[in-house]
Amino acid sequence: MKISIDWLKSLLPTEASAQEISDLLSVSSLEVEHLDTWYSAGSGLEGFVIGEVVTCETHPNADRLRVTTVNVGGESLLPIVCGAPNVAAGQKVVVALVGTEIVMLGKEPFVIGKAKIRGEVSEGMICAEDECGLGSSHDGIMVLPNDAVVGTSAADYFGVVKDQVMEIGLTANRGDAASHVGVANDLAALLQVKFDRIAHHEGTIDGAWKSKGAGISVSIEDAQWCERYIALEVNGVQLGESVAVVKNRLRAIGIEPRNNVVDATNYFLHQTGQPSHAFDADKIQGGITVRLAKAGETLVLLDGKSIVLHGEDVVIADERGAIALAGVMGGQATAVSADTKRVVLEVAHFHPTAVRKAAKRHNLHTDAGFRFERGVDKQHMAEVAMQIAQHLEQHAGGVWTSVSELYPVVFAERVVEMKVRDLSAFAGLEIPAAEAKAILERLGFGVEGEEALKVRIPGWRNDVEQVVDLYEEVMRIYGYDRVPMNGKLQATLGTFEGMKLRKSENALRQFLCDQGLLEAATNSLHPAAWYPNKEDLVYLSNPLSSDMDVMRASLIPGLLQSVAYNINRKAEGVKLFELGRVYQKTAKGFRETPTLSMVFWGGVAAESWESKPQEVGFYDIKRLLQGLLVRLGSKVSVDTLEIFKAPKAWLKAADISTTVWCVELPWRKLLSNKGEGFAVVSAPKYPGMRRDLSLVVDTSATFASLMQVVKSVKAPLLTDVRVFDVFEGKPLEAGKKAVAMSFHFLNPEATLTEAEVDSKMQAFMKAFEASGALIRK
């Protein structure tokens, strides 16, 4: 949220500098994130002066250039080479002196220096509109009226306004500070000065209301969506430009002025925090109704966007249908235009949740919605409405003729009791009762009592509900820095039960990175379309968009999108992993599972002269997983980990046409059966023995099934079993394959004998024959 210092000081006169104001607000819960300087023209026209072209001759070495001498009020004329076609002697012009920085939209800034252009000295630049920030034209230099005084600063000549603008990071609970008046209210409390937040008093409002006739018919179908609605009618308005102060203040906070009617609604929104909207009264058919949208109803908004309304959208409607999305944006059909003569001014209180949901549902982010979502001041809406009406009378030539108001849910003042001794106990220091009372009064609270206070909560403080909220109000103005330190540090030390888990996690990351994988971090919000027919999805009650309506049930879809991104940028191979959580709805609530996912696509390694390109395959991934298990000291078998190809539907959704291998598992499963880790052992003293065995088995047989047979034989001296060859084809029968296996034996306590090894090999052969395998001899 942007706040103009000039605007702020017009409401609360103070000698404090912009930096001092920024520092005060930042330590009292209104954090100022940026403090920037704003100029009504360019970068303030610093270094630009009014000059007169004394002579103008064709450049001797360039037909399109002119060599001029320019009087800028100095001791001598400046030689300036100019390329503008319209430059001529006798003209009054804007000159950028040597050392002036030129900032042009869409171009790199540059500094004017002394130069030689085609052999002619040039000491400055005669400027076009865009070169000094006074417009967008670059057709030729600016030619000023003859009465322009030579040597005058261009900033003074054009009346450049300077302002400083604060960018405040407003928290969701501080709707009361979403305006210049709201910030001034806090600043007054900090500076210990009085500030009347409400510019008009109730008696004046009552008199004004009674003096006006009944206006347009207004109805509210359900008061929960609109607790107060005011419609003022102003006739005879004359659309035109706003006064300079309004335009400058709006531009300073980033709003481009439109016309005096629309600008008035924007101006008082940012001054008071109360949104309003101006309808062209002649374009409204019948009366105004606040209601829920009807199924299939459409609305063309002010920005030209056509939306299909939802049944929970609150709308402003006339006899034809919806004319505005309540609290968010008006409709094009009743917009103020150049022909507008009568205006209906809406000032209302819409339900914060309804506004927020409608804005997100239609992806609309407006200043009005920002304030309605945080809650506006229902109690003092009439004062704001009157200010806008009077502004239109003064600056748009209109006449305020009528008032229509519905107030179905009247503001009920809340009272919170606070004992000063309890405040002091909470704060950890003695805060004088008189000072606590004065702080609350400066903030606009009504206070009765001395030690036991009865505090009346004003309408603009929707966030203050209980006594601890009042403690916070007093302490942030009194100053958190005044809370004394007793020299002792009290802290609760954690038990660090998660350190072992974190070490394992870091070891996993390090291993995978060492193997050439890159860690990814993907969005935890997915479209439900990734998971058709899955019933345990966790849906968001208020999704940002239809593409992010569920919590992810798998990490693979996000990784596939990363794979596609890399494929589109001509990557030769992609290997990614992610450690994250997946989400599942259960009978008792929700489950979050820490998950490890990996994806592999493309070549195993970059193409080179010594090896042919090879696509990543099942066994490459299995070998990596086996190494990971060893690194983690896990006793989990690699054969229990699933390696699979990404489903075709997911590949299609990610726009990938080739195979992507995937691994996904609850990663703590790898630690559930963890061994003792690495152990240091001596090299064996005795030699081992190897025996080879060739089997003929069905082509469907797997290494895991063969290992089951091996494990069925008790062989404590067997240290390793490997497959070193697989063959299919003639002379073997169809459906058969030959598998050559090596068996490795070692006795760490004594020398192995041939008899010991041969007896175990005979046992293995019998076991394989019993399983249906044929021993090749």
CSV table of N, CA and C in Angstrom, one decimal, residues 456-587:
chain,number,residue,atom,x,y,z
A,456,ARG,N,-14.4,1.9,24.5
A,456,ARG,CA,-15.3,1.8,23.4
A,456,ARG,C,-14.6,1.7,22.1
A,457,ILE,N,-14.9,0.6,21.4
A,457,ILE,CA,-14.2,0.3,20.1
A,457,ILE,C,-14.8,1.1,19.0
A,458,PRO,N,-14.1,1.9,18.3
A,458,PRO,CA,-14.7,2.7,17.1
A,458,PRO,C,-14.9,1.7,15.9
A,459,GLY,N,-15.8,2.2,15.0
A,459,GLY,CA,-16.2,1.3,13.9
A,459,GLY,C,-15.0,1.0,13.0
A,460,TRP,N,-14.0,1.7,13.0
A,460,TRP,CA,-12.9,1.4,12.0
A,460,TRP,C,-11.9,0.4,12.6
A,461,ARG,N,-12.1,-0.1,13.9
A,461,ARG,CA,-11.2,-1.0,14.4
A,461,ARG,C,-11.9,-2.4,14.5
A,462,ASN,N,-12.1,-3.0,13.4
A,462,ASN,CA,-12.7,-4.3,13.4
A,462,ASN,C,-11.8,-5.4,14.0
A,463,ASP,N,-10.5,-5.1,14.1
A,463,ASP,CA,-9.5,-6.2,14.6
A,463,ASP,C,-9.4,-6.2,16.1
A,464,VAL,N,-10.0,-5.2,16.8
A,464,VAL,CA,-9.9,-5.2,18.2
A,464,VAL,C,-11.1,-5.9,18.8
A,465,GLU,N,-10.9,-7.1,19.4
A,465,GLU,CA,-12.1,-7.8,19.9
A,465,GLU,C,-12.0,-8.2,21.4
A,466,GLN,N,-10.7,-8.3,22.0
A,466,GLN,CA,-10.6,-8.7,23.3
A,466,GLN,C,-9.5,-7.8,24.0
A,467,VAL,N,-9.3,-8.0,25.3
A,467,VAL,CA,-8.4,-7.1,26.1
A,467,VAL,C,-7.0,-7.2,25.6
A,468,VAL,N,-6.5,-8.4,25.2
A,468,VAL,CA,-5.1,-8.5,24.7
A,468,VAL,C,-4.9,-7.6,23.5
A,469,ASP,N,-5.9,-7.4,22.7
A,469,ASP,CA,-5.8,-6.5,21.5
A,469,ASP,C,-5.5,-5.1,22.0
A,470,LEU,N,-6.1,-4.7,23.1
A,470,LEU,CA,-5.9,-3.4,23.7
A,470,LEU,C,-4.5,-3.3,24.2
A,471,TYR,N,-4.0,-4.4,24.9
A,471,TYR,CA,-2.6,-4.4,25.4
A,471,TYR,C,-1.7,-4.1,24.2
A,472,GLU,N,-1.9,-4.7,23.1
A,472,GLU,CA,-1.0,-4.6,21.9
A,472,GLU,C,-1.1,-3.1,21.4
A,473,GLU,N,-2.3,-2.5,21.4
A,473,GLU,CA,-2.4,-1.1,20.9
A,473,GLU,C,-1.6,-0.2,21.8
A,474,VAL,N,-1.7,-0.4,23.1
A,474,VAL,CA,-1.0,0.5,24.0
A,474,VAL,C,0.5,0.3,23.9
A,475,MET,N,1.0,-1.0,23.8
A,475,MET,CA,2.4,-1.3,23.8
A,475,MET,C,3.1,-0.8,22.5
A,476,ARG,N,2.4,-1.0,21.4
A,476,ARG,CA,3.1,-0.6,20.2
A,476,ARG,C,3.3,0.9,20.1
A,477,ILE,N,2.4,1.7,20.7
A,477,ILE,CA,2.6,3.2,20.7
A,477,ILE,C,3.5,3.6,21.8
A,478,TYR,N,3.4,3.0,23.0
A,478,TYR,CA,4.2,3.3,24.1
A,478,TYR,C,5.7,3.0,23.8
A,479,GLY,N,5.9,1.9,23.0
A,479,GLY,CA,7.2,1.5,22.5
A,479,GLY,C,7.7,0.2,23.1
A,480,TYR,N,7.9,-0.8,22.2
A,480,TYR,CA,8.4,-2.1,22.6
A,480,TYR,C,9.9,-1.9,23.1
A,481,ASP,N,10.6,-0.9,22.6
A,481,ASP,CA,11.9,-0.7,23.0
A,481,ASP,C,12.1,-0.2,24.5
A,482,ARG,N,10.9,0.2,25.1
A,482,ARG,CA,10.9,0.6,26.5
A,482,ARG,C,10.8,-0.5,27.5
A,483,VAL,N,10.5,-1.7,26.9
A,483,VAL,CA,10.4,-2.9,27.8
A,483,VAL,C,11.8,-3.2,28.3
A,484,PRO,N,12.1,-3.2,29.6
A,484,PRO,CA,13.4,-3.4,30.1
A,484,PRO,C,13.9,-4.8,30.0
A,485,MET,N,15.2,-5.0,29.8
A,485,MET,CA,15.9,-6.3,29.8
A,485,MET,C,16.5,-6.5,31.2
A,486,ASN,N,16.2,-7.7,31.8
A,486,ASN,CA,16.7,-8.0,33.1
A,486,ASN,C,18.1,-8.6,33.2
A,487,GLY,N,18.7,-8.8,32.0
A,487,GLY,CA,20.1,-9.3,32.0
A,487,GLY,C,20.1,-10.9,31.9
A,488,LYS,N,18.9,-11.5,32.0
A,488,LYS,CA,18.8,-12.9,31.9
A,488,LYS,C,18.2,-13.4,30.6
A,489,LEU,N,18.7,-14.5,30.1
A,489,LEU,CA,18.1,-15.0,28.9
A,489,LEU,C,17.4,-16.3,29.3
A,490,GLN,N,16.1,-16.4,29.0
A,490,GLN,CA,15.4,-17.6,29.2
A,490,GLN,C,15.0,-18.2,27.9
A,491,ALA,N,15.3,-19.5,27.8
A,491,ALA,CA,15.0,-20.2,26.5
A,491,ALA,C,14.7,-21.7,26.8
A,492,THR,N,13.9,-22.2,26.0
A,492,THR,CA,13.5,-23.7,26.1
A,492,THR,C,14.3,-24.4,25.0
A,493,LEU,N,15.2,-25.2,25.4
A,493,LEU,CA,16.0,-25.9,24.4
A,493,LEU,C,15.3,-27.2,24.0
A,494,GLY,N,15.3,-27.4,22.7
A,494,GLY,CA,14.7,-28.6,22.1
A,494,GLY,C,15.5,-29.8,22.4
A,495,THR,N,14.8,-31.0,22.2
A,495,THR,CA,15.5,-32.2,22.5
A,495,THR,C,16.3,-32.7,21.3
A,496,PHE,N,16.2,-32.1,20.2
A,496,PHE,CA,16.9,-32.4,19.0
A,496,PHE,C,16.7,-33.8,18.5
A,497,GLU,N,15.4,-34.3,18.7
A,497,GLU,CA,15.1,-35.7,18.3
A,497,GLU,C,15.2,-35.8,16.8
A,498,GLY,N,15.0,-34.7,16.1
A,498,GLY,CA,15.0,-34.8,14.6
A,498,GLY,C,16.3,-34.7,14.0
A,499,MET,N,17.4,-34.6,14.8
A,499,MET,CA,18.7,-34.4,14.2
A,499,MET,C,19.2,-35.6,13.4
A,500,LYS,N,18.9,-36.8,13.9
A,500,LYS,CA,19.3,-38.0,13.2
A,500,LYS,C,18.6,-38.1,11.8
A,501,LEU,N,17.3,-37.7,11.9
A,501,LEU,CA,16.5,-37.8,10.7
A,501,LEU,C,17.1,-36.7,9.7
A,502,ARG,N,17.4,-35.5,10.2
A,502,ARG,CA,17.9,-34.5,9.3
A,502,ARG,C,19.3,-34.9,8.7
A,503,LYS,N,20.1,-35.6,9.5
A,503,LYS,CA,21.4,-36.1,8.9
A,503,LYS,C,21.2,-37.1,7.8
A,504,SER,N,20.2,-38.0,8.0
A,504,SER,CA,19.9,-39.0,7.0
A,504,SER,C,19.4,-38.3,5.7
A,505,GLU,N,18.6,-37.3,5.9
A,505,GLU,CA,18.0,-36.5,4.8
A,505,GLU,C,19.1,-35.8,4.0
A,506,ASN,N,20.1,-35.2,4.8
A,506,ASN,CA,21.2,-34.6,4.1
A,506,ASN,C,22.1,-35.6,3.4
A,507,ALA,N,22.3,-36.7,4.0
A,507,ALA,CA,23.1,-37.8,3.3
A,507,ALA,C,22.4,-38.2,2.0
A,508,LEU,N,21.1,-38.4,2.1
A,508,LEU,CA,20.3,-38.8,0.9
A,508,LEU,C,20.5,-37.7,-0.2
A,509,ARG,N,20.4,-36.4,0.1
A,509,ARG,CA,20.5,-35.4,-0.8
A,509,ARG,C,21.9,-35.4,-1.4
A,510,GLN,N,22.9,-35.5,-0.6
A,510,GLN,CA,24.3,-35.5,-1.0
A,510,GLN,C,24.6,-36.6,-2.0
A,511,PHE,N,24.1,-37.8,-1.7
A,511,PHE,CA,24.4,-38.9,-2.5
A,511,PHE,C,23.7,-38.7,-3.9
A,512,LEU,N,22.5,-38.3,-3.9
A,512,LEU,CA,21.8,-38.2,-5.2
A,512,LEU,C,22.5,-37.1,-6.0
A,513,CYS,N,22.9,-36.0,-5.4
A,513,CYS,CA,23.6,-34.9,-6.1
A,513,CYS,C,24.9,-35.4,-6.7
A,514,ASP,N,25.6,-36.3,-5.9
A,514,ASP,CA,26.9,-36.8,-6.4
A,514,ASP,C,26.7,-37.7,-7.6
A,515,GLN,N,25.5,-38.3,-7.7
A,515,GLN,CA,25.2,-39.2,-8.8
A,515,GLN,C,24.7,-38.4,-10.0
A,516,GLY,N,24.7,-37.1,-9.9
A,516,GLY,CA,24.3,-36.3,-11.1
A,516,GLY,C,22.8,-35.9,-11.1
A,517,LEU,N,22.1,-36.1,-10.1
A,517,LEU,CA,20.7,-35.7,-10.0
A,517,LEU,C,20.7,-34.2,-9.5
A,518,LEU,N,19.7,-33.5,-9.9
A,518,LEU,CA,19.4,-32.1,-9.4
A,518,LEU,C,18.2,-32.1,-8.6
A,519,GLU,N,18.2,-31.4,-7.4
A,519,GLU,CA,17.1,-31.3,-6.6
A,519,GLU,C,16.1,-30.3,-7.1
A,520,ALA,N,14.8,-30.6,-7.1
A,520,ALA,CA,13.8,-29.7,-7.6
A,520,ALA,C,12.9,-29.4,-6.4
A,521,ALA,N,12.2,-28.3,-6.5
A,521,ALA,CA,11.2,-27.9,-5.5
A,521,ALA,C,9.9,-27.4,-6.3
A,522,THR,N,8.9,-28.3,-6.4
A,522,THR,CA,7.8,-28.0,-7.2
A,522,THR,C,6.6,-27.5,-6.3
A,523,ASN,N,5.6,-27.0,-7.0
A,523,ASN,CA,4.4,-26.5,-6.3
A,523,ASN,C,3.6,-27.6,-5.7
A,524,SER,N,3.2,-27.4,-4.4
A,524,SER,CA,2.4,-28.4,-3.7
A,524,SER,C,0.9,-28.3,-4.1
A,525,LEU,N,0.5,-27.3,-5.0
A,525,LEU,CA,-0.9,-27.2,-5.4
A,525,LEU,C,-1.0,-27.7,-6.9
A,526,HIS,N,-1.9,-28.6,-7.1
A,526,HIS,CA,-2.0,-29.3,-8.4
A,526,HIS,C,-3.5,-29.1,-8.9
A,527,PRO,N,-3.7,-29.3,-10.2
A,527,PRO,CA,-5.1,-29.4,-10.7
A,527,PRO,C,-5.6,-30.8,-10.4
A,528,ALA,N,-6.9,-30.9,-10.0
A,528,ALA,CA,-7.5,-32.2,-9.7
A,528,ALA,C,-7.5,-33.1,-11.0
A,529,ALA,N,-7.4,-32.5,-12.2
A,529,ALA,CA,-7.4,-33.3,-13.4
A,529,ALA,C,-6.2,-34.3,-13.5
A,530,TRP,N,-5.1,-34.0,-12.7
A,530,TRP,CA,-4.0,-35.0,-12.7
A,530,TRP,C,-4.4,-36.3,-12.1
A,531,TYR,N,-5.5,-36.3,-11.3
A,531,TYR,CA,-5.8,-37.5,-10.5
A,531,TYR,C,-7.3,-37.9,-10.7
A,532,PRO,N,-7.6,-38.3,-11.9
A,532,PRO,CA,-9.0,-38.7,-12.1
A,532,PRO,C,-9.4,-39.9,-11.3
A,533,ASN,N,-10.6,-39.9,-10.8
A,533,ASN,CA,-11.2,-41.0,-10.0
A,533,ASN,C,-10.5,-41.3,-8.7
A,534,LYS,N,-9.7,-40.3,-8.3
A,534,LYS,CA,-9.0,-40.5,-7.0
A,534,LYS,C,-9.9,-39.8,-5.9
A,535,GLU,N,-10.4,-40.6,-4.9
A,535,GLU,CA,-11.4,-40.1,-4.0
A,535,GLU,C,-10.8,-39.4,-2.7
A,536,ASP,N,-9.5,-39.6,-2.5
A,536,ASP,CA,-9.0,-39.1,-1.2
A,536,ASP,C,-8.2,-37.9,-1.4
A,537,LEU,N,-8.5,-37.1,-2.4
A,537,LEU,CA,-7.8,-35.8,-2.7
A,537,LEU,C,-8.1,-34.8,-1.6
A,538,VAL,N,-7.2,-33.9,-1.3
A,538,VAL,CA,-7.4,-32.8,-0.4
A,538,VAL,C,-7.7,-31.6,-1.2
A,539,TYR,N,-9.0,-31.2,-1.3
A,539,TYR,CA,-9.4,-30.0,-2.1
A,539,TYR,C,-9.2,-28.7,-1.2
A,540,LEU,N,-8.9,-27.7,-1.9
A,540,LEU,CA,-8.8,-26.4,-1.2
A,540,LEU,C,-10.2,-25.7,-1.2
A,541,SER,N,-10.6,-25.2,-0.1
A,541,SER,CA,-11.9,-24.5,0.0
A,541,SER,C,-12.0,-23.2,-0.8
A,542,ASN,N,-10.8,-22.6,-1.0
A,542,ASN,CA,-10.8,-21.3,-1.7
A,542,ASN,C,-9.6,-21.3,-2.6
A,543,PRO,N,-9.6,-22.0,-3.7
A,543,PRO,CA,-8.4,-22.1,-4.5
A,543,PRO,C,-8.1,-20.8,-5.3
A,544,LEU,N,-6.8,-20.6,-5.5
A,544,LEU,CA,-6.4,-19.4,-6.3
A,544,LEU,C,-6.9,-19.5,-7.7
A,545,SER,N,-6.9,-20.7,-8.3
A,545,SER,CA,-7.4,-20.9,-9.6
A,545,SER,C,-7.7,-22.3,-9.8
A,546,SER,N,-8.4,-22.7,-10.9
A,546,SER,CA,-8.8,-24.1,-11.2
A,546,SER,C,-7.6,-25.0,-11.4
A,547,ASP,N,-6.4,-24.4,-11.7
A,547,ASP,CA,-5.2,-25.2,-11.9
A,547,ASP,C,-4.5,-25.5,-10.6
A,548,MET,N,-5.0,-25.0,-9.5
A,548,MET,CA,-4.4,-25.2,-8.2
A,548,MET,C,-5.5,-25.4,-7.2
A,549,ASP,N,-6.3,-26.5,-7.4
A,549,ASP,CA,-7.5,-26.7,-6.5
A,549,ASP,C,-7.3,-27.8,-5.6
A,550,VAL,N,-6.2,-28.6,-5.7
A,550,VAL,CA,-6.0,-29.7,-4.7
A,550,VAL,C,-4.5,-29.7,-4.2
A,551,MET,N,-4.3,-30.2,-3.0
A,551,MET,CA,-3.0,-30.5,-2.6
A,551,MET,C,-2.5,-31.7,-3.3
A,552,ARG,N,-1.2,-31.7,-3.6
A,552,ARG,CA,-0.6,-32.8,-4.5
A,552,ARG,C,-0.7,-34.1,-3.8
A,553,ALA,N,-1.1,-35.1,-4.6
A,553,ALA,CA,-1.1,-36.5,-4.1
A,553,ALA,C,0.1,-37.3,-4.5
A,554,SER,N,0.9,-36.6,-5.3
A,554,SER,CA,2.2,-37.2,-5.8
A,554,SER,C,3.1,-36.1,-6.2
A,555,LEU,N,4.4,-36.3,-6.1
A,555,LEU,CA,5.4,-35.3,-6.5
A,555,LEU,C,5.7,-35.5,-8.0
A,556,ILE,N,5.3,-36.6,-8.6
A,556,ILE,CA,5.7,-36.9,-10.0
A,556,ILE,C,5.2,-35.9,-11.0
A,557,PRO,N,3.9,-35.4,-10.9
A,557,PRO,CA,3.4,-34.5,-11.9
A,557,PRO,C,4.2,-33.2,-11.9
A,558,GLY,N,4.6,-32.7,-10.8
A,558,GLY,CA,5.4,-31.4,-10.8
A,558,GLY,C,6.8,-31.7,-11.4
A,559,LEU,N,7.4,-32.8,-11.1
A,559,LEU,CA,8.7,-33.2,-11.7
A,559,LEU,C,8.6,-33.4,-13.2
A,560,LEU,N,7.5,-33.9,-13.7
A,560,LEU,CA,7.3,-34.1,-15.1
A,560,LEU,C,7.2,-32.8,-15.8
A,561,GLN,N,6.6,-31.8,-15.2
A,561,GLN,CA,6.5,-30.5,-15.8
A,561,GLN,C,7.9,-29.9,-15.9
A,562,SER,N,8.8,-30.1,-14.9
A,562,SER,CA,10.2,-29.7,-14.9
A,562,SER,C,10.9,-30.4,-16.0
A,563,VAL,N,10.6,-31.7,-16.2
A,563,VAL,CA,11.3,-32.4,-17.3
A,563,VAL,C,10.9,-31.8,-18.6
A,564,ALA,N,9.6,-31.5,-18.8
A,564,ALA,CA,9.1,-30.9,-20.1
A,564,ALA,C,9.8,-29.6,-20.3
A,565,TYR,N,10.0,-28.8,-19.3
A,565,TYR,CA,10.6,-27.5,-19.4
A,565,TYR,C,12.0,-27.7,-19.9
A,566,ASN,N,12.8,-28.7,-19.4
A,566,ASN,CA,14.1,-28.9,-19.8
A,566,ASN,C,14.2,-29.5,-21.2
A,567,ILE,N,13.2,-30.4,-21.6
A,567,ILE,CA,13.2,-30.9,-22.9
A,567,ILE,C,13.0,-29.8,-24.0
A,568,ASN,N,12.1,-28.9,-23.6
A,568,ASN,CA,11.9,-27.8,-24.6
A,568,ASN,C,13.1,-26.9,-24.8
A,569,ARG,N,14.0,-27.0,-23.9
A,569,ARG,CA,15.3,-26.2,-24.0
A,569,ARG,C,16.5,-27.0,-24.4
A,570,LYS,N,16.1,-28.1,-25.1
A,570,LYS,CA,17.1,-29.0,-25.8
A,570,LYS,C,18.1,-29.7,-24.8
A,571,ALA,N,17.6,-30.0,-23.6
A,571,ALA,CA,18.4,-30.8,-22.7
A,571,ALA,C,18.6,-32.2,-23.3
A,572,GLU,N,19.7,-32.8,-23.1
A,572,GLU,CA,20.0,-34.2,-23.6
A,572,GLU,C,19.6,-35.3,-22.6
A,573,GLY,N,19.5,-34.9,-21.3
A,573,GLY,CA,19.1,-35.8,-20.3
A,573,GLY,C,18.7,-35.1,-19.1
A,574,VAL,N,17.7,-35.6,-18.4
A,574,VAL,CA,17.2,-34.9,-17.2
A,574,VAL,C,17.1,-36.0,-16.0
A,575,LYS,N,17.7,-35.6,-14.9
A,575,LYS,CA,17.6,-36.5,-13.7
A,575,LYS,C,17.3,-35.6,-12.5
A,576,LEU,N,16.1,-35.7,-12.0
A,576,LEU,CA,15.7,-34.8,-10.9
A,576,LEU,C,15.2,-35.6,-9.7
A,577,PHE,N,15.3,-35.1,-8.5
A,577,PHE,CA,14.7,-35.7,-7.4
A,577,PHE,C,14.1,-34.6,-6.5
A,578,GLU,N,13.1,-34.9,-5.7
A,578,GLU,CA,12.5,-34.0,-4.8
A,578,GLU,C,12.1,-34.7,-3.5
A,579,LEU,N,12.4,-34.0,-2.4
A,579,LEU,CA,11.9,-34.4,-1.1
A,579,LEU,C,10.8,-33.5,-0.7
A,580,GLY,N,9.6,-34.0,-0.5
A,580,GLY,CA,8.5,-33.1,-0.2
A,580,GLY,C,7.4,-34.0,0.4
A,581,ARG,N,6.3,-33.3,0.7
A,581,ARG,CA,5.1,-34.0,1.3
A,581,ARG,C,4.0,-34.2,0.3
A,582,VAL,N,3.3,-35.3,0.4
A,582,VAL,CA,2.1,-35.5,-0.4
A,582,VAL,C,0.9,-35.6,0.6
A,583,TYR,N,-0.3,-35.3,0.1
A,583,TYR,CA,-1.4,-35.1,1.0
A,583,TYR,C,-2.5,-36.1,0.6
A,584,GLN,N,-3.2,-36.5,1.7
A,584,GLN,CA,-4.3,-37.5,1.5
A,584,GLN,C,-5.4,-37.3,2.5
A,585,LYS,N,-6.6,-37.4,2.1
A,585,LYS,CA,-7.7,-37.2,3.0
A,585,LYS,C,-8.0,-38.6,3.6
A,586,THR,N,-8.2,-38.6,4.9
A,586,THR,CA,-8.5,-39.9,5.6
A,586,THR,C,-9.8,-39.8,6.4
A,587,ALA,N,-10.3,-40.9,6.9
A,587,ALA,CA,-11.5,-40.9,7.7
A,587,ALA,C,-11.4,-39.9,8.9
